[in-house]
Short mmCIF file of C-alpha atoms and ligand atoms in Angstrom, two decimals:
data_model
loop_
_atom_site.label_atom_id
_atom_site.label_comp_id
_atom_site.label_asym_id
_atom_site.label_seq_id
_atom_site.Cartn_x
_atom_site.Cartn_y
_atom_site.Cartn_z
CA MET A 1 -7.35 16.13 -23.72
CA LEU A 2 -4.75 15.14 -26.28
CA GLU A 3 -4.47 18.68 -27.61
CA ALA A 4 -4.48 20.35 -24.19
CA PHE A 5 -2.18 18.01 -22.25
CA GLY A 6 -0.37 15.75 -24.73
CA PHE A 7 -2.22 12.56 -23.76
CA GLY A 8 -5.78 11.37 -24.22
CA LEU A 9 -8.40 8.84 -23.17
CA PHE A 10 -7.89 5.18 -23.98
CA PRO A 11 -9.96 2.19 -25.16
CA LEU A 12 -12.05 0.27 -22.62
CA PRO A 13 -13.02 -3.40 -22.71
CA ALA A 14 -16.70 -4.36 -22.96
CA TYR A 15 -18.26 -5.31 -19.63
CA ARG A 16 -21.18 -7.34 -18.37
CA GLN A 17 -22.69 -7.66 -14.92
CA THR A 18 -21.08 -10.40 -12.82
CA ARG A 19 -20.91 -11.51 -9.20
CA HIS A 20 -18.31 -13.59 -7.36
CA GLU A 21 -18.49 -14.05 -3.60
CA GLU A 22 -18.74 -10.54 -2.08
CA TRP A 23 -17.51 -8.78 -5.22
CA GLN A 24 -19.77 -7.77 -8.07
CA VAL A 25 -19.77 -5.67 -11.20
CA VAL A 26 -22.97 -3.68 -11.58
CA ARG A 27 -24.20 -1.66 -14.57
CA HIS A 28 -25.46 1.85 -13.77
CA LEU A 29 -27.63 3.86 -16.14
CA ALA A 30 -26.67 7.26 -17.56
CA SER A 31 -26.48 9.99 -14.91
CA LEU A 32 -24.83 13.28 -13.97
CA ALA A 33 -21.24 12.73 -12.91
CA ASP A 34 -17.97 14.63 -12.46
CA GLY A 35 -14.89 14.03 -14.48
CA TYR A 36 -11.48 14.20 -12.77
CA ALA A 37 -10.31 17.27 -14.66
CA SER A 38 -13.44 18.11 -16.65
CA GLY A 39 -16.58 19.41 -15.03
CA THR A 40 -19.94 17.81 -14.42
CA GLY A 41 -21.69 16.22 -17.36
CA VAL A 42 -24.11 13.51 -18.31
CA GLU A 43 -22.26 10.25 -18.37
CA PRO A 44 -23.46 7.26 -20.36
CA GLU A 45 -23.89 3.91 -18.62
CA ARG A 46 -20.97 2.81 -16.47
CA TYR A 47 -19.96 -0.34 -14.67
CA VAL A 48 -18.96 -0.27 -11.02
CA LEU A 49 -16.97 -2.86 -9.05
CA TYR A 50 -18.34 -3.30 -5.54
CA HIS A 51 -17.07 -5.17 -2.52
CA GLY A 52 -20.23 -5.47 -0.48
CA ARG A 53 -21.52 -1.88 -0.60
CA THR A 54 -18.12 -0.24 -1.13
CA ALA A 55 -17.45 0.97 -4.67
CA TRP A 56 -13.85 0.18 -5.61
CA MET A 57 -13.69 1.09 -9.27
CA SER A 58 -15.86 2.27 -12.13
CA THR A 59 -15.63 2.77 -15.85
CA GLY A 60 -16.84 6.38 -15.44
CA LEU A 61 -15.18 9.50 -16.81
CA MET A 62 -13.55 10.32 -13.47
CA GLU A 63 -11.65 7.02 -13.62
CA GLN A 64 -10.88 7.33 -17.32
CA GLU A 65 -9.41 10.81 -16.89
CA SER A 66 -7.47 9.87 -13.77
CA HIS A 67 -5.97 6.78 -15.42
CA ALA A 68 -5.20 8.44 -18.79
CA TRP A 69 -1.77 9.85 -17.99
CA HIS A 70 -0.66 6.58 -16.41
CA VAL A 71 -1.76 4.69 -19.52
CA ALA A 72 0.27 7.14 -21.59
CA GLN A 73 3.37 6.31 -19.48
CA ALA A 74 3.06 2.57 -20.09
CA THR A 75 5.96 1.20 -22.11
CA GLY A 76 8.17 -1.90 -22.02
CA ASN A 77 7.60 -3.87 -18.82
CA VAL A 78 4.69 -2.46 -16.85
CA VAL A 79 3.67 -3.39 -13.31
CA ALA A 80 0.20 -2.44 -12.09
CA ALA A 81 -0.77 -2.86 -8.44
CA GLY A 82 -4.54 -3.50 -8.23
CA LEU A 83 -6.59 -5.15 -10.99
CA GLY A 84 -10.01 -3.65 -10.23
CA LEU A 85 -12.02 -3.69 -13.44
CA GLY A 86 -8.86 -4.14 -15.52
CA LEU A 87 -9.20 -0.74 -17.24
CA TYR A 88 -5.51 -0.06 -16.91
CA ALA A 89 -4.40 -3.60 -17.74
CA PHE A 90 -6.54 -3.65 -20.89
CA ALA A 91 -5.34 -0.29 -22.20
CA ALA A 92 -1.67 -0.86 -21.33
CA SER A 93 -1.64 -4.33 -22.90
CA LEU A 94 -3.06 -2.88 -26.15
CA LYS A 95 -0.11 -0.54 -26.63
CA PRO A 96 2.45 -1.81 -29.17
CA GLU A 97 5.33 -0.37 -27.13
CA VAL A 98 4.30 -2.42 -24.08
CA GLU A 99 5.91 -5.88 -23.86
CA ARG A 100 4.52 -7.18 -20.59
CA VAL A 101 1.91 -6.12 -18.06
CA VAL A 102 2.18 -7.74 -14.64
CA VAL A 103 -0.85 -7.02 -12.48
CA VAL A 104 -0.70 -7.71 -8.75
CA GLU A 105 -4.09 -8.24 -7.13
CA ARG A 106 -4.68 -9.17 -3.49
CA GLU A 107 -8.20 -10.57 -3.86
CA PRO A 108 -8.67 -13.81 -5.82
CA ALA A 109 -12.39 -12.98 -6.10
CA VAL A 110 -11.52 -9.73 -7.92
CA ILE A 111 -9.47 -11.67 -10.45
CA ALA A 112 -12.43 -14.02 -10.96
CA VAL A 113 -15.06 -11.29 -11.21
CA ALA A 114 -12.99 -9.06 -13.52
CA ALA A 115 -12.06 -12.01 -15.75
CA ALA A 116 -15.75 -12.79 -16.22
CA ALA A 117 -17.06 -9.20 -16.38
CA ALA A 118 -14.47 -7.98 -18.91
CA ASP A 119 -13.85 -11.32 -20.67
CA ILE A 120 -10.11 -10.98 -20.10
CA ALA A 121 -9.43 -14.21 -22.01
CA SER A 122 -10.50 -12.49 -25.25
CA TRP A 123 -8.39 -9.32 -24.92
CA PRO A 124 -6.09 -8.66 -27.89
CA GLY A 125 -3.21 -8.02 -25.46
CA ARG A 126 -3.95 -11.08 -23.27
CA HIS A 127 -0.66 -12.74 -24.25
CA LYS A 128 1.24 -9.84 -22.63
CA LEU A 129 -0.70 -10.00 -19.38
CA LEU A 130 0.24 -11.82 -16.17
CA LEU A 131 -2.18 -11.70 -13.26
CA LEU A 132 -0.38 -12.35 -9.98
CA GLU A 133 -2.35 -12.94 -6.82
CA GLY A 134 -0.66 -11.28 -3.84
CA ASP A 135 -0.26 -8.25 -1.62
CA ALA A 136 1.49 -5.55 -3.66
CA LEU A 137 3.20 -4.33 -0.48
CA ALA A 138 4.69 -7.70 0.50
CA PRO A 139 8.38 -8.43 -0.17
CA GLU A 140 7.61 -11.90 -1.56
CA THR A 141 5.29 -10.30 -4.15
CA ALA A 142 8.09 -7.99 -5.30
CA ARG A 143 10.28 -11.07 -5.81
CA ALA A 144 7.55 -12.80 -7.85
CA VAL A 145 7.09 -9.66 -9.98
CA MET A 146 10.81 -9.38 -10.64
CA ASP A 147 10.93 -13.07 -11.63
CA ALA A 148 8.04 -12.50 -14.03
CA ILE A 149 9.90 -9.74 -15.86
CA GLY A 150 13.24 -11.51 -15.96
CA GLY A 151 14.85 -9.54 -13.15
CA ARG A 152 14.90 -6.28 -15.10
CA PRO A 153 13.44 -3.24 -13.30
CA PRO A 154 9.97 -2.33 -14.63
CA ASP A 155 9.73 0.57 -17.07
CA TYR A 156 6.57 1.84 -15.39
CA LEU A 157 4.88 1.07 -12.08
CA TYR A 158 1.29 2.15 -11.62
CA ALA A 159 -0.11 1.82 -8.10
CA ASP A 160 -3.87 1.84 -7.61
CA ILE A 161 -4.86 -0.12 -4.51
CA TRP A 162 -7.09 2.42 -2.72
CA PRO A 163 -10.84 2.97 -2.95
CA VAL A 164 -10.61 6.75 -2.36
CA CYS A 165 -8.85 9.24 -4.64
CA ALA A 166 -5.59 10.76 -3.32
CA ASP A 167 -5.69 8.48 -0.27
CA ALA A 168 -3.25 9.78 2.36
CA ARG A 169 -1.46 6.39 2.38
CA ALA A 170 -0.82 6.40 -1.37
CA PRO A 171 2.51 8.29 -1.66
CA ALA A 172 4.25 6.26 1.08
CA GLU A 173 2.83 2.93 -0.12
CA THR A 174 3.82 3.71 -3.70
CA ALA A 175 7.29 4.68 -2.48
CA ALA A 176 7.53 1.30 -0.72
CA MET A 177 6.69 -0.47 -4.00
CA VAL A 178 9.22 1.74 -5.79
CA ALA A 179 11.91 0.80 -3.25
CA ALA A 180 11.17 -2.90 -3.78
CA LEU A 181 10.92 -2.88 -7.61
CA THR A 182 13.16 0.08 -8.58
CA PRO A 183 11.07 1.03 -11.64
CA ARG A 184 12.41 3.55 -14.15
CA ALA A 185 9.25 5.64 -13.62
CA ALA A 186 6.19 5.33 -11.39
CA GLY A 187 2.96 6.95 -10.30
CA TRP A 188 -0.16 6.38 -8.24
CA TRP A 189 -3.85 6.96 -8.72
CA GLY A 190 -4.83 10.48 -7.66
CA GLN A 191 -1.28 11.85 -7.51
CA GLU A 192 -2.33 15.01 -9.37
CA LEU A 193 -4.82 15.86 -6.64
CA ALA A 194 -2.25 15.01 -3.96
CA PHE A 195 0.25 17.29 -5.72
CA VAL A 196 -2.08 20.30 -5.93
CA HIS A 197 -2.95 19.88 -2.24
CA TRP A 198 0.78 19.79 -1.48
CA CYS A 199 1.33 22.96 -3.55
CA ARG A 200 -1.42 24.69 -1.58
CA ASP A 201 0.12 23.62 1.73
CA GLN A 202 3.61 24.71 0.61
CA ALA A 203 2.27 27.98 -0.90
CA LEU A 204 3.84 27.00 -4.23
CA ASP A 205 2.58 27.54 -7.76
CA ILE A 206 1.70 24.45 -9.77
CA THR A 207 4.80 24.20 -11.96
CA PRO A 208 7.03 21.42 -13.32
CA ALA A 209 9.73 22.50 -10.82
CA ALA A 210 7.26 22.12 -7.94
CA PHE A 211 6.31 18.64 -9.19
CA ALA A 212 9.97 17.65 -9.42
CA ARG A 213 10.32 18.71 -5.77
CA TYR A 214 7.18 16.81 -4.79
CA ALA A 215 8.40 13.67 -6.60
CA ALA A 216 11.76 13.90 -4.84
CA GLU A 217 10.06 14.37 -1.48
CA THR A 218 7.74 11.39 -1.96
CA ASN A 219 10.51 9.15 -3.37
CA VAL A 220 8.43 8.27 -6.43
CA PRO A 221 10.11 8.80 -9.84
CA VAL A 222 7.23 10.58 -11.57
CA PRO A 223 8.19 11.61 -15.14
CA VAL A 224 7.09 15.25 -15.25
CA SER A 225 6.29 17.27 -18.38
CA ALA A 226 4.78 20.73 -18.91
CA GLY A 227 1.57 19.23 -20.42
CA TYR A 228 1.18 16.93 -17.44
CA VAL A 229 1.53 19.76 -14.96
CA THR A 230 -1.12 21.74 -16.90
CA PHE A 231 -3.35 18.69 -16.42
CA CYS A 232 -2.60 18.74 -12.67
CA ALA A 233 -3.67 22.39 -12.55
CA GLU A 234 -6.95 21.49 -14.30
CA VAL A 235 -7.53 18.72 -11.78
CA GLY A 236 -6.97 21.29 -9.05
CA LEU A 237 -9.50 23.70 -10.56
CA ALA A 238 -12.08 20.93 -10.91
CA ASN A 239 -11.57 20.21 -7.21
CA GLY A 240 -11.74 23.78 -5.93
CA LEU A 241 -7.99 24.47 -5.80
CA PRO A 242 -6.70 27.08 -5.47
CA PRO A 243 -9.56 28.17 -3.19
CA GLY A 244 -11.97 30.54 -4.89
CA ALA A 245 -10.82 29.63 -8.40
CA ALA A 246 -13.63 27.15 -8.94
CA ARG A 247 -16.56 25.96 -6.92
CA ARG A 248 -16.76 22.36 -5.76
CA THR A 249 -19.72 20.44 -7.09
CA ILE A 250 -21.92 18.39 -4.85
CA TRP A 251 -20.37 15.23 -6.24
CA GLN A 252 -16.88 16.33 -5.33
CA ARG A 253 -17.99 17.06 -1.81
CA LEU A 254 -19.05 13.43 -1.45
CA LEU A 255 -15.43 12.47 -0.73
CA ARG A 256 -14.76 11.58 -4.35
CA ARG A 257 -15.62 7.95 -3.91
CA ARG A 258 -15.38 5.78 -6.95
CA GLN A 259 -19.04 5.14 -7.58
C1 SAM B 301 -9.37 0.72 -7.53
S1 SAM B 301 -9.04 -0.89 -7.91
C2 SAM B 301 -7.86 -0.81 -9.22
C3 SAM B 301 -8.46 -0.32 -10.49
C4 SAM B 301 -7.58 -0.54 -11.69
N1 SAM B 301 -6.57 0.49 -11.78
C5 SAM B 301 -8.35 -0.59 -12.98
O1 SAM B 301 -7.82 -0.09 -13.98
O2 SAM B 301 -9.47 -1.09 -13.05
C6 SAM B 301 -8.04 -1.33 -6.55
C7 SAM B 301 -7.72 -2.80 -6.51
O3 SAM B 301 -6.60 -3.00 -5.65
C8 SAM B 301 -6.79 -4.21 -4.95
N2 SAM B 301 -5.94 -4.12 -3.76
C9 SAM B 301 -6.17 -3.45 -2.60
N3 SAM B 301 -5.11 -3.56 -1.79
C10 SAM B 301 -4.19 -4.31 -2.43
C11 SAM B 301 -2.88 -4.76 -2.12
N4 SAM B 301 -2.29 -4.45 -0.94
N5 SAM B 301 -2.21 -5.50 -3.03
C12 SAM B 301 -2.78 -5.81 -4.22
N6 SAM B 301 -4.02 -5.42 -4.58
C13 SAM B 301 -4.71 -4.67 -3.70
C14 SAM B 301 -8.29 -4.24 -4.68
O4 SAM B 301 -8.72 -5.55 -4.40
C15 SAM B 301 -8.83 -3.69 -6.00
O5 SAM B 301 -9.06 -4.72 -6.93
#
């Protein structure tokens, strides 16, 4: 990835199985799985965060690849909406150029289950991390976030509060967070897939200029580079876009849930 796109995968914390109220972290054995930009392969064991029977997050390759660019953007003061398994919080807090990571999580039980499953207290970057309980879309949460980072706009906002990749609500909800926090740069989980769908609908090629237009249209200040747009094109190919360029796998047809 690093050679092809200019950014690579990132370190993960160690996990163990845990349960708290209706949330649990479950270990799955090695199986066939799709990456986000890479094809199907055999994936080693992975941990999945469930709410009841709904899978919200996993440590699988699909999640690693779809978080990688956002981890690469993390610098200075970072705000992450959605704790999940803490993959993003762990990797961002490890980066020397990151001063603070404020994570907003709506569900207290997720904070409890992730803290136990990933042993957050022992993370090397724990001193940079602030876990805030609240709705990332609520104005009072934005005020609490701004207080936590001394009133300075965040350097990067990463929004990941949806269980399904490229959720139709994601651009507008990210834009609402951007309006409230005025980050220097921002992005949401699955934006590459959303962008290639938009290019298809607009009959546009996948280019940096097209992404700049898409970012302006969605009101999210995505920092675009040529390597990143090449990554978007790979994500498109792995998901059957443009039509006929690559075949969808059975896994991708299953609505790209997080499991
Ligand atoms: C997919 S997970 C996030 C995964 C995370 N990026 C990681 O690295 O593990 C989504 C999380 O967002 C939380 N969430 C959903 N809606 C939210 C909201 N409005 N405000 C804050 N958190 C929310 C869910 O409880 C869940 O923990």
